[in-house]
mmCIF file of C-alpha atoms in Angstrom:
data_model
loop_
_atom_site.group_PDB
_atom_site.id
_atom_site.type_symbol
_atom_site.label_atom_id
_atom_site.label_comp_id
_atom_site.label_asym_id
_atom_site.label_seq_id
_atom_site.Cartn_x
_atom_site.Cartn_y
_atom_site.Cartn_z
ATOM 1 C CA UNK N 1 54.001 46.675 -147.974
ATOM 2 C CA UNK N 2 55.014 43.331 -146.500
ATOM 3 C CA UNK N 3 53.733 42.492 -143.066
ATOM 4 C CA UNK N 4 56.249 42.132 -140.264
ATOM 5 C CA UNK N 5 56.908 38.453 -139.666
ATOM 6 C CA UNK N 6 58.369 37.120 -136.458
ATOM 7 C CA UNK N 7 61.892 35.933 -137.423
ATOM 8 C CA UNK N 8 61.757 33.162 -134.818
ATOM 9 C CA UNK N 9 58.160 32.089 -135.072
ATOM 10 C CA UNK N 10 57.288 28.965 -133.162
ATOM 11 C CA UNK N 11 56.038 27.080 -136.222
ATOM 12 C CA UNK N 12 59.224 27.720 -138.210
ATOM 13 C CA UNK N 13 61.458 26.866 -135.273
ATOM 14 C CA UNK N 14 59.623 23.615 -134.585
ATOM 15 C CA UNK N 15 59.792 22.683 -138.277
ATOM 16 C CA UNK N 16 63.552 23.349 -138.359
ATOM 17 C CA UNK N 17 64.112 21.282 -135.234
ATOM 18 C CA UNK N 18 62.044 18.442 -136.680
ATOM 19 C CA UNK N 19 64.126 18.530 -139.873
ATOM 20 C CA UNK N 20 67.364 18.404 -137.905
ATOM 21 C CA UNK N 21 66.083 15.467 -135.903
ATOM 22 C CA UNK N 22 64.879 13.662 -139.017
ATOM 23 C CA UNK N 23 68.264 14.147 -140.697
ATOM 24 C CA UNK N 24 69.931 12.565 -137.658
ATOM 25 C CA UNK N 25 72.514 15.363 -137.682
ATOM 26 C CA UNK N 26 74.887 15.705 -134.751
ATOM 27 C CA UNK N 27 75.124 19.428 -134.043
ATOM 28 C CA UNK N 28 78.391 18.966 -132.145
ATOM 29 C CA UNK N 29 80.060 17.920 -135.388
ATOM 30 C CA UNK N 30 78.981 21.180 -137.031
ATOM 31 C CA UNK N 31 80.159 23.480 -134.234
ATOM 32 C CA UNK N 32 83.825 24.469 -133.919
ATOM 33 C CA UNK N 33 85.787 22.626 -131.229
ATOM 34 C CA UNK N 34 85.911 24.209 -127.791
ATOM 35 C CA UNK N 35 89.667 24.612 -127.850
ATOM 36 C CA UNK N 36 89.348 27.080 -130.713
ATOM 37 C CA UNK N 37 87.076 29.272 -128.613
ATOM 38 C CA UNK N 38 89.200 28.924 -125.467
ATOM 39 C CA UNK N 39 91.751 31.481 -126.582
ATOM 40 C CA UNK N 40 91.953 34.040 -123.822
ATOM 41 C CA UNK N 41 92.724 37.669 -124.252
ATOM 42 C CA UNK N 42 95.740 39.129 -122.437
ATOM 43 C CA UNK N 43 93.341 40.811 -120.026
ATOM 44 C CA UNK N 44 91.726 37.458 -119.143
ATOM 45 C CA UNK N 45 95.141 35.887 -118.615
ATOM 46 C CA UNK N 46 96.133 38.797 -116.375
ATOM 47 C CA UNK N 47 92.984 38.363 -114.307
ATOM 48 C CA UNK N 48 93.685 34.633 -113.957
ATOM 49 C CA UNK N 49 97.231 35.364 -112.785
ATOM 50 C CA UNK N 50 95.875 37.920 -110.305
ATOM 51 C CA UNK N 51 93.459 35.378 -108.853
ATOM 52 C CA UNK N 52 96.280 32.846 -108.554
ATOM 53 C CA UNK N 53 98.474 35.421 -106.791
ATOM 54 C CA UNK N 54 95.687 36.235 -104.332
ATOM 55 C CA UNK N 55 95.152 32.525 -103.559
ATOM 56 C CA UNK N 56 98.872 32.032 -102.920
ATOM 57 C CA UNK N 57 99.090 35.187 -100.795
ATOM 58 C CA UNK N 58 96.115 34.118 -98.685
ATOM 59 C CA UNK N 59 97.687 30.706 -98.192
ATOM 60 C CA UNK N 60 100.960 32.294 -97.088
ATOM 61 C CA UNK N 61 99.134 34.576 -94.652
ATOM 62 C CA UNK N 62 97.260 31.619 -93.165
ATOM 63 C CA UNK N 63 100.539 29.775 -92.631
ATOM 64 C CA UNK N 64 102.077 32.843 -91.007
ATOM 65 C CA UNK N 65 99.049 33.473 -88.794
ATOM 66 C CA UNK N 66 99.092 29.883 -87.550
ATOM 67 C CA UNK N 67 102.681 30.322 -86.418
ATOM 68 C CA UNK N 68 103.790 27.485 -88.673
ATOM 69 C CA UNK N 69 106.819 29.413 -89.911
ATOM 70 C CA UNK N 70 108.128 30.012 -86.388
ATOM 71 C CA UNK N 71 107.555 26.379 -85.405
ATOM 72 C CA UNK N 72 109.374 25.083 -88.456
ATOM 73 C CA UNK N 73 112.160 27.628 -87.942
ATOM 74 C CA UNK N 74 112.729 26.552 -84.350
ATOM 75 C CA UNK N 75 112.640 22.906 -85.441
ATOM 76 C CA UNK N 76 115.299 23.599 -88.081
ATOM 77 C CA UNK N 77 117.467 25.363 -85.486
ATOM 78 C CA UNK N 78 117.128 22.400 -83.097
ATOM 79 C CA UNK N 79 118.162 19.968 -85.828
ATOM 80 C CA UNK N 80 121.039 22.236 -86.854
ATOM 81 C CA UNK N 81 122.288 22.322 -83.263
ATOM 82 C CA UNK N 82 122.076 18.541 -83.023
ATOM 83 C CA UNK N 83 123.995 18.124 -86.277
ATOM 84 C CA UNK N 84 126.683 20.581 -85.174
ATOM 85 C CA UNK N 85 127.095 18.674 -81.892
ATOM 86 C CA UNK N 86 127.342 15.422 -83.847
ATOM 87 C CA UNK N 87 129.929 16.960 -86.173
ATOM 88 C CA UNK N 88 132.019 18.182 -83.246
ATOM 89 C CA UNK N 89 131.813 14.741 -81.658
ATOM 90 C CA UNK N 90 132.955 13.047 -84.856
ATOM 91 C CA UNK N 91 135.800 15.539 -85.343
ATOM 92 C CA UNK N 92 137.043 15.004 -81.783
ATOM 93 C CA UNK N 93 137.204 11.216 -82.335
ATOM 94 C CA UNK N 94 139.565 11.567 -85.306
#
């Protein structure tokens, strides 16, 4: 019966690495390009979209909690009032 040999014995591994180095082989040229392995499953894409939604929702909540929406809203109303006054003034001059 054959004796059990270690499939990744140190001597064999070192010999293989030495042969690869001696052949001056670029392993990157042998491997498939990354873009081929970047294909995401529908579940991964769904998770990515969920993370993006959470980031956007947190950003919106931060804006709301800072009172930025109310400040911008009151600023818009002030500008609208100024423009309406200007419009009335221009209409009365005609």
